[in-house]
Coordinates of C-alpha atoms and ligand atoms in Angstrom, one line a residue:
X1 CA 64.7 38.8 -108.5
X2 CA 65.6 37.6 -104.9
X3 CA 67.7 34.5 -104.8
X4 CA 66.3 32.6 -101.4
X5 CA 69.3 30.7 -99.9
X6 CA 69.2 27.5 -97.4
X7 CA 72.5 27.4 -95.1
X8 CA 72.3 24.4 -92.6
X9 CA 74.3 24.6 -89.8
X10 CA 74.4 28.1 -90.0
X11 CA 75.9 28.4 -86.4
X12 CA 79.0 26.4 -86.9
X13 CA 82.0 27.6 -88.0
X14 CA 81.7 27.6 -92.1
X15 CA 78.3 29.1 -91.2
X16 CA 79.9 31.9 -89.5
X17 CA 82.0 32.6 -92.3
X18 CA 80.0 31.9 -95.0
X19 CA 77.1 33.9 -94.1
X20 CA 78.4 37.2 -94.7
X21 CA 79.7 36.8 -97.8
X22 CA 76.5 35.6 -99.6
X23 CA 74.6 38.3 -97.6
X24 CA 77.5 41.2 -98.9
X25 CA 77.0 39.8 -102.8
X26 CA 79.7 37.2 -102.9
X27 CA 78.0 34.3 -104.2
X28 CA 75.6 35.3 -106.8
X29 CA 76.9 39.0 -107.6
X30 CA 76.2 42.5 -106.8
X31 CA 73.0 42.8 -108.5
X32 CA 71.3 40.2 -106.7
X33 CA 69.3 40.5 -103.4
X34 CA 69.1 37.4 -101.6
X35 CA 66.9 36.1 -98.7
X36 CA 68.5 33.9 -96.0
X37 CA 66.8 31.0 -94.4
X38 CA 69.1 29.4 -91.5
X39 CA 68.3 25.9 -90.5
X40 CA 70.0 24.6 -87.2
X41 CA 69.4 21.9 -84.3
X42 CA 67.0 23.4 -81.8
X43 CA 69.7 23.7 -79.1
X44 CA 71.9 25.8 -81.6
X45 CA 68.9 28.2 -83.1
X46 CA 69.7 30.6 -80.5
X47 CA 73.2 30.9 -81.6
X48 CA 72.3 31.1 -84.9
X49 CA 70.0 34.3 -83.5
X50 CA 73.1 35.9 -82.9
X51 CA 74.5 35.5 -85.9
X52 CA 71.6 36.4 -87.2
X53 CA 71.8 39.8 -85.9
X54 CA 75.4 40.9 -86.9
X55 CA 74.4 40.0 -90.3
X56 CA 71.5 43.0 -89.0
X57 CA 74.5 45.4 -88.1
X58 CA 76.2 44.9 -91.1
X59 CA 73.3 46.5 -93.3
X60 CA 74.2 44.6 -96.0
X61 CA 71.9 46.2 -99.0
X62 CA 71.1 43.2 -100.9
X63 CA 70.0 41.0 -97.7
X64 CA 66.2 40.8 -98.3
X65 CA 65.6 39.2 -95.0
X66 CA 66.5 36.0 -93.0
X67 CA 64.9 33.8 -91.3
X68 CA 66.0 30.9 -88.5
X69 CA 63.9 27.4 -88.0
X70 CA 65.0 24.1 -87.0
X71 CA 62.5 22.6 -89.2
X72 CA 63.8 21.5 -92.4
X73 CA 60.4 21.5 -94.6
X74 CA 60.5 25.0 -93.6
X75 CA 64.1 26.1 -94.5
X76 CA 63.8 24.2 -97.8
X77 CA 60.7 25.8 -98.8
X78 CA 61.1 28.2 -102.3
X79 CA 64.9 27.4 -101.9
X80 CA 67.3 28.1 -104.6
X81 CA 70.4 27.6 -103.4
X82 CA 70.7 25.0 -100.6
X83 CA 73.9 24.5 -98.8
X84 CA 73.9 21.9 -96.8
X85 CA 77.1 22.2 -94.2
X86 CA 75.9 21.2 -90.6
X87 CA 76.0 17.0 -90.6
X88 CA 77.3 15.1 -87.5
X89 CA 80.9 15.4 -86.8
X90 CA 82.7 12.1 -85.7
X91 CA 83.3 11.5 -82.0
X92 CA 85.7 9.0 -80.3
X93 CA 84.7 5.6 -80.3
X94 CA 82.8 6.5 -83.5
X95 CA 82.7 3.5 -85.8
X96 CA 82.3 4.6 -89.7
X97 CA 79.1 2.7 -89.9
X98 CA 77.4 4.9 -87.0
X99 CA 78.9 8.0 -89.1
X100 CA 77.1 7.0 -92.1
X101 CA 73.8 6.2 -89.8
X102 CA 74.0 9.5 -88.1
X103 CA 74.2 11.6 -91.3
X104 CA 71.9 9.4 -92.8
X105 CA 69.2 10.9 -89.8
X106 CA 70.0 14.4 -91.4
X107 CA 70.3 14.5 -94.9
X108 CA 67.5 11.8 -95.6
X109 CA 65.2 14.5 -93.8
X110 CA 66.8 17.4 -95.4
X111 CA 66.7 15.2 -99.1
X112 CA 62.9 14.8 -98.6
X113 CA 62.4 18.6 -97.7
X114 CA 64.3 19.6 -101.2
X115 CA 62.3 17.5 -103.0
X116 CA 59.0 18.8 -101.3
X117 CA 59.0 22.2 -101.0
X118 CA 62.3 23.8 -102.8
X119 CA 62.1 26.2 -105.9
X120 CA 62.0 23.9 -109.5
X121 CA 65.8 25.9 -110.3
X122 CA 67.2 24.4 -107.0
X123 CA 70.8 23.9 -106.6
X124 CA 72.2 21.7 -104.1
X125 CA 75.9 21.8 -102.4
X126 CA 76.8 19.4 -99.6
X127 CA 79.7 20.1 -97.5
X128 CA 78.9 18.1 -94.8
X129 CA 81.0 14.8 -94.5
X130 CA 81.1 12.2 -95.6
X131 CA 80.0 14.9 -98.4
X132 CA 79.9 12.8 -101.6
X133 CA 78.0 10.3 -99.8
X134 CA 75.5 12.4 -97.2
X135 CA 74.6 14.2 -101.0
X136 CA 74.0 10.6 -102.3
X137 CA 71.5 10.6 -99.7
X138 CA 69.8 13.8 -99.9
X139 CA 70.1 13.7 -104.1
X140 CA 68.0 9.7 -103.4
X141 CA 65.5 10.8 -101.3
X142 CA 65.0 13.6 -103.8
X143 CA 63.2 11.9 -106.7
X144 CA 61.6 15.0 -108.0
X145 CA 64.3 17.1 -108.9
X146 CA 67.3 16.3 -111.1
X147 CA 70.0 14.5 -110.2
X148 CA 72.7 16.4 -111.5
X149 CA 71.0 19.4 -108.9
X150 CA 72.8 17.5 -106.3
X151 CA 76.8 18.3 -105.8
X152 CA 79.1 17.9 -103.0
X153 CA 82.7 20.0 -102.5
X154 CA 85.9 19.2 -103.7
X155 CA 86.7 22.7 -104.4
X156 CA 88.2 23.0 -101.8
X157 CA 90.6 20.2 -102.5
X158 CA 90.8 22.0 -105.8
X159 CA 91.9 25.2 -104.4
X160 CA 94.4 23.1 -102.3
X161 CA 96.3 21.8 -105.1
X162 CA 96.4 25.0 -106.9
X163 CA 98.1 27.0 -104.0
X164 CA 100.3 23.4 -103.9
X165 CA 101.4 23.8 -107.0
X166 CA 101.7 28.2 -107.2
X167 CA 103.8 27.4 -104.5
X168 CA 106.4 25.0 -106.0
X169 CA 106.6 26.6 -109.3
X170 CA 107.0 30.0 -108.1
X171 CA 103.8 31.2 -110.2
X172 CA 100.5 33.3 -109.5
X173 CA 97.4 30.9 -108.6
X174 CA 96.4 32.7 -112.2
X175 CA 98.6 31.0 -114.0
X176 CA 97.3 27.9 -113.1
X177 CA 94.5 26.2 -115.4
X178 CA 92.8 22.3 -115.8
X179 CA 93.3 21.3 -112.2
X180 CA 90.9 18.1 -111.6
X181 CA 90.2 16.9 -108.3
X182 CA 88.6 12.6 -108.5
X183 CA 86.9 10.8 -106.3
X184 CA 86.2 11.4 -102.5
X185 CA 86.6 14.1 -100.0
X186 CA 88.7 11.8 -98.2
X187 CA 92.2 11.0 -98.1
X188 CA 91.7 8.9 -100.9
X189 CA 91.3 11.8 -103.1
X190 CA 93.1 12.2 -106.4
X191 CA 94.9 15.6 -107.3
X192 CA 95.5 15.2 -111.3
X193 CA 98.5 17.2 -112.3
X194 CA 98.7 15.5 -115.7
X195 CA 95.9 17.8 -117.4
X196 CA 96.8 21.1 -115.7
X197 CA 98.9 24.1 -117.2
X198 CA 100.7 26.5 -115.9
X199 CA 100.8 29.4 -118.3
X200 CA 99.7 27.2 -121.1
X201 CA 101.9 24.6 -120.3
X202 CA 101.9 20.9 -119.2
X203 CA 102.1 21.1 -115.4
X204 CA 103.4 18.0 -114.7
X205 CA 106.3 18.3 -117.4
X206 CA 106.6 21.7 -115.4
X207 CA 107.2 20.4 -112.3
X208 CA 109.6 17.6 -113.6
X209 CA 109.7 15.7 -110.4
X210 CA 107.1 12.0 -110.1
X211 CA 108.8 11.8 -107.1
X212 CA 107.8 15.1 -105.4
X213 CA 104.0 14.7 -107.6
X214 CA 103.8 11.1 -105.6
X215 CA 105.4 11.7 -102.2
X216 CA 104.2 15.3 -101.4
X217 CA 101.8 16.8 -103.7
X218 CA 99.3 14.0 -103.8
X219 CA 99.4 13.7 -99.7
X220 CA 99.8 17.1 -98.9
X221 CA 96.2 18.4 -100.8
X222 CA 94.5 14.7 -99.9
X223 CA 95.4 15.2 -96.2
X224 CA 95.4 18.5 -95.5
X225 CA 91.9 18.5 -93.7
X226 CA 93.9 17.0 -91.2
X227 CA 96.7 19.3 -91.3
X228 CA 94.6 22.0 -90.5
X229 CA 92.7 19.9 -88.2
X230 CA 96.1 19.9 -86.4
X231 CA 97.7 22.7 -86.0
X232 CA 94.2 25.2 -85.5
X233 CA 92.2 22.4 -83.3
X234 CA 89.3 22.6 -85.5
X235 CA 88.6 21.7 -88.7
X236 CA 89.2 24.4 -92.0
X237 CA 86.3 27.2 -91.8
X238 CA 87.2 30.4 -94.0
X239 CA 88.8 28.4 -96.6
X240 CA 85.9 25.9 -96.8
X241 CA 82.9 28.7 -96.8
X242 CA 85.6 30.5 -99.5
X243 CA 85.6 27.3 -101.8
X244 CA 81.7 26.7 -101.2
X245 CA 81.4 30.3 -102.5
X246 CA 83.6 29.4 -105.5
X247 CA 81.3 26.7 -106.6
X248 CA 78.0 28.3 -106.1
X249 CA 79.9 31.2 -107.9
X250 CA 80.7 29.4 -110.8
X251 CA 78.1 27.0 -111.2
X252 CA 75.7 30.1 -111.7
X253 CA 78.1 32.2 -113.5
X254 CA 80.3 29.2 -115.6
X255 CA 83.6 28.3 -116.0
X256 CA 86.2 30.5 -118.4
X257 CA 86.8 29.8 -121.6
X258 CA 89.3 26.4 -121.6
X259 CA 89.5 26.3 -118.1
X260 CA 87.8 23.6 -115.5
X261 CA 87.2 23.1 -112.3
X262 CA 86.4 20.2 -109.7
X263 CA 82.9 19.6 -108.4
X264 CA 82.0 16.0 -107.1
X265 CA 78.7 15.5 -109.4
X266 CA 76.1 12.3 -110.0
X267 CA 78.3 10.4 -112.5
X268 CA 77.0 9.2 -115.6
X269 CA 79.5 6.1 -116.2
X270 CA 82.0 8.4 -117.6
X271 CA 85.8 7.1 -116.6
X272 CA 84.7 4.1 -115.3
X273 CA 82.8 5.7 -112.1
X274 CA 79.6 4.0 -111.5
X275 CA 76.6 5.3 -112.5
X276 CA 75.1 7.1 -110.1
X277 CA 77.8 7.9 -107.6
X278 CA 78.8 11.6 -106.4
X279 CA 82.2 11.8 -107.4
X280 CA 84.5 14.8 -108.2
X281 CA 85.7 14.8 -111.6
X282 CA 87.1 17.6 -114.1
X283 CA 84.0 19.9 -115.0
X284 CA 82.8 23.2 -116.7
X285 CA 80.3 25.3 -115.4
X286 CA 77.9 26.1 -118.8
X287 CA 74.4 27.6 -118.9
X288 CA 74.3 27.2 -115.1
X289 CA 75.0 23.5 -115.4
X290 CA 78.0 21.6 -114.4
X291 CA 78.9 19.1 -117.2
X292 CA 82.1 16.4 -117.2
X293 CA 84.9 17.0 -119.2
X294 CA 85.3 14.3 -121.5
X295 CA 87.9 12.8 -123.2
X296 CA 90.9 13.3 -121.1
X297 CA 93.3 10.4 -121.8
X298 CA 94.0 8.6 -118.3
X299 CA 97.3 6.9 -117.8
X300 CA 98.0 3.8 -115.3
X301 CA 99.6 6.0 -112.6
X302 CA 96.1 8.0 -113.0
X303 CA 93.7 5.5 -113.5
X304 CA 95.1 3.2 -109.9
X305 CA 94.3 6.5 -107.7
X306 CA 91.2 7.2 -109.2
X307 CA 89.9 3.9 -109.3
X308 CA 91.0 3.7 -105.0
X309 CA 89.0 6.6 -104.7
X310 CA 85.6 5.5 -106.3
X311 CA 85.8 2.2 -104.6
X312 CA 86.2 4.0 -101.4
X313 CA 82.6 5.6 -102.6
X314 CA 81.4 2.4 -103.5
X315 CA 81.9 0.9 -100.2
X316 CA 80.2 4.1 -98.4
X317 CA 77.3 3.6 -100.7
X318 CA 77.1 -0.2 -100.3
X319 CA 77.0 1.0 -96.4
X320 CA 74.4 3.3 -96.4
X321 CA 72.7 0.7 -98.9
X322 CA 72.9 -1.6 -96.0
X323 CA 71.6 0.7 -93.6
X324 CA 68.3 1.6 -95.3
X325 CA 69.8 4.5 -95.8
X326 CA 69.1 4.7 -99.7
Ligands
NAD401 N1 83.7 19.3 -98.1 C1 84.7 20.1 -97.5 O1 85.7 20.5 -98.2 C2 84.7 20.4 -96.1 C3 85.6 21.3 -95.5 C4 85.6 21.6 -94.2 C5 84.6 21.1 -93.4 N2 83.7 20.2 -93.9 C6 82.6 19.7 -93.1 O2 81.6 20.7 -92.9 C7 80.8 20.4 -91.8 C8 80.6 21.6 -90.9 O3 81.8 22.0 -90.4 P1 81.9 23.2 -89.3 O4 83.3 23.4 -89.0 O5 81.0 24.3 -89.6 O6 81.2 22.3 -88.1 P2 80.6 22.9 -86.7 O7 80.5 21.8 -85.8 O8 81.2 24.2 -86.3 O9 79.1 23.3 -87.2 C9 78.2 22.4 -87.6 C10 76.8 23.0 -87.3 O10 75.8 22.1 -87.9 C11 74.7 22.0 -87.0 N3 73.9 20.9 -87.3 C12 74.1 19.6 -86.9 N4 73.1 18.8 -87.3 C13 72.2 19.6 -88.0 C14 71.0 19.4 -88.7 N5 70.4 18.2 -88.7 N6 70.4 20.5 -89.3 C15 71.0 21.7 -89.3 N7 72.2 22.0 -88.6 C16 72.8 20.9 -88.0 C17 75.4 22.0 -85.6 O11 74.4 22.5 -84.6 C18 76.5 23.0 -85.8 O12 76.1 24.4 -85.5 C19 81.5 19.2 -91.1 O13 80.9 18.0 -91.4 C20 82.9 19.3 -91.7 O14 83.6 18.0 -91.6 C21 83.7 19.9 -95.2
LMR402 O1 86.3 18.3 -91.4 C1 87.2 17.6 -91.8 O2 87.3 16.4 -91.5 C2 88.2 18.2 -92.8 C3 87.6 18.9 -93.9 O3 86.8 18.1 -94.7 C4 88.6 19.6 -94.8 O4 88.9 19.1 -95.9 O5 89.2 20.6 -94.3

C-alpha cells in the first residue's frame, strides 16, 4: 500500500537531500510506493516546484505522486510519515526566547494539522531545532494521537559518535553496537560510551583513555553541528537527511537483535527524565515502536551529563510554558 510522506521544508537543504532518497526506496524499502506531499512557506513553494520536478526526471518507480502546498492542514492530511525539518533558523540579535516563539508559530500549526487530518498509524520526526522542544510542541497540540508518535533526531549525534569512536579504535562502524545518545540536540548532549561494544566488547575499557572520553570524544560529537557549521558555511545536510532516514528506517523496520539506537522520545520517568519531555535515550525499534532500554546501570560521571542535559530541556520547556506556547 502507498506510504504518503509529509517533508516540511522541502526546499531547504536536508529537503534537497532527503527527498530523493525516500522517493528512490530508501526509507521504507523497495517494495513500497510512497506519495510525497511538500509543505513550504509561500515564498519558497516555487523552489520546492523545482525540486519537485527533478524528483520527475529521476522516474523513480515507486514515487506515486507528490504534491506542493503551503498549507499545513493540507500537507498533513492521510500522512504517515511526517518529517518535520523546515523551523526558523536563528538570526543575529536572536535572543533564545524569540527562537522558542518563532518555532512555536510553526510547529503549534503543524501539531494541530497532525492531530486533525493525519492517518491513525502516523509517525512523527522533528528535525527542526530546537528539535526536542519544537516536537514538545507539535506532540502537545496533538492530543489525539499518541504521544510516543512524536520523536525528534539524535541520530545523527548517534552516527557522530559511532564514526568518533571507528575512528579511534581503528574498527568498521559495524563493529560498533549500544551507542546511546541523552538528552538535547544541543551541545549539552551526552554521548554514553559506557554501554557500547566494540566487537562484543566494553567500549569504554576499549578505549582506555577518561581523558580522551572527557576532553575529545564528548565535545567533538556534542559540538560538531558547529564544526560543520564552520568549515562548510551552512549547517550539516546529507548527513542529517542520511540520519533522518536511519530512524524512519528503523523505527518501521526495528532494531537488530542486542543492539540499540538513539532516538529523543516522550519520556516516561525512566532515568530520572521528567515525564513528558522529548529526550534522547538508548532505544530499540520493536513492532514499529520505539521503546527505552531499561536497566542500564548509570554511574556519577554518567548521571552529572545527563542530568545537564535534561535540565537544559527543562528550561526550554518552562520557556515555551511561559510563552503560551504549550
Ligand atoms: N536534529 C538534527 O540533527 C539536525 C541536523 C541538521 C540540521 N537541523 C535543523 O534542520 C532544520 C533545517 O535545516 P536546513 O539546512 O534544511 O535549513 P534550510 O534553511 O536550508 O531549509 C529550511 C526550509 O524550511 C522552510 N520553512 C521555514 N518555515 C517553514 C514552515 N512554517 N513550514 C514549512 N517550511 C518552512 C524554509 O522555507 C526553508 O526552505 C534547521 O532547523 C536545522 O538547524 C537539525
Ligand atoms: O543546524 C544546526 O545548528 C546544527 C545541526 O543541528 C547539526 O547538528 O548539524
Amino acid at each position: 500500500m502507498t506510504v504518503n510522506v509529509t517533508v516540511t521544508g522541502a526546499a531547504g537543504q536536508i529537503g534537497y537531500a532527503l527527498l530523493f532518497r525516500i522517493a528512490s526506496g530508501q526509507l521504507l524499502g523497495a517494495d513500497t510506493p510512497v506519495s510525497l506531499r511538500l509543505l513550504e512557506i509561500p515564498q519558497a513553494v516555487k523552489a520546492a516546484e523545482g525540486t519537485a520536478m527533478e524528483l520527475d526526471d529521476c522516474a523513480f518507480p515507486l514515487l506515486e505522486d507528490i504534491e506542493i502546498t503551503d498549507d499545513a492542514k493540507k500537507a498533513f492530511d492521510g500522512a504517515n510519515i511526517a518529517l518535520l525539518v523546515g523551523a526558523r533558523p536563528r538570526t543575529k540579535g536572536m535572543e533564545r526566547g524569540d527562537l522558542l516563539a518563532a518555532n512555536g508559530g510553526i510547529f503549534k500549526p503543524q501539531g494541530e494539522a497532525i492531530n486533525a487530518g493525519a492517518a491513525d498509524d502516523v509517525r512523527v520526526l522533528v528535525v527542526g531545532n530546537p528539535a526536542n522542544t519544537n516536537a514538545l510542541i507539535a506532540q502537545q497540540h496533538a492530543p489525539d494521537v499518541p504521544a510516543e508518535r512524536f520523536t525528534a533526531m539524535t541520530r545523527l549525534d548517534h552516527n557522530r559518535a559511532v564514526a568518533q569512536l571507528s575512528k579511534k579504535l581503528g574498527v568498521p562502524v559495524s563493529a560498533i553496537r549500544r551507542l546511546a545518545i541523552w538528552g538535547n540536540h544541543s551541545a549539552t548532549q551526552y554521548p554514553d560510551l559506557f554501554h557500547a561494544e566494540v566487537n562484543g566488547e566494553n567500549a569504554a575499557a576499549a578505549v582506555n583513555d577518561e581523558a580522551w572520553l572527557r576532553d575529545t570524544f564528548i565535545p567533538t560529537v556534542a559540538k560538531r553541528g558547529a564544526a560543520i557549521i564552520e568549515a562548510r558555511g551552512a549547517s550539516s545536510a546529507a548527513s542529517a537527511a542520511g540520519a533522518a532516514i536511519d530512524h524512519v528506517s528503523t523505527w518501521v523496520h526495528g532494531t537488530a537483535e542486542g543492539d540499540w539506537t538513539s532516538a529523543a522520545v516522550v519520556s516516561d520517568g525512566s532515568y530520572g527524565v521528567p515525564e513528558g519531555l522529548i529526550s534522547s535515550f538508548p532505544v530499540v525499534a520493536r513492532d514499529g515502536r520505539y521503546e527505552i532500554v531499561q536497566g542500564l546501570e548509570i554511574d556519577d560521571f554518567s548521571r552529572e551529563r545527563i542530568d545537564a542535559s535534561v535540565a537544559e530541556l527543562v528550561e526550554e520547556r518552562d520557556a515555551v510554558r511561559k510563552l503560551g506556547l504549550i
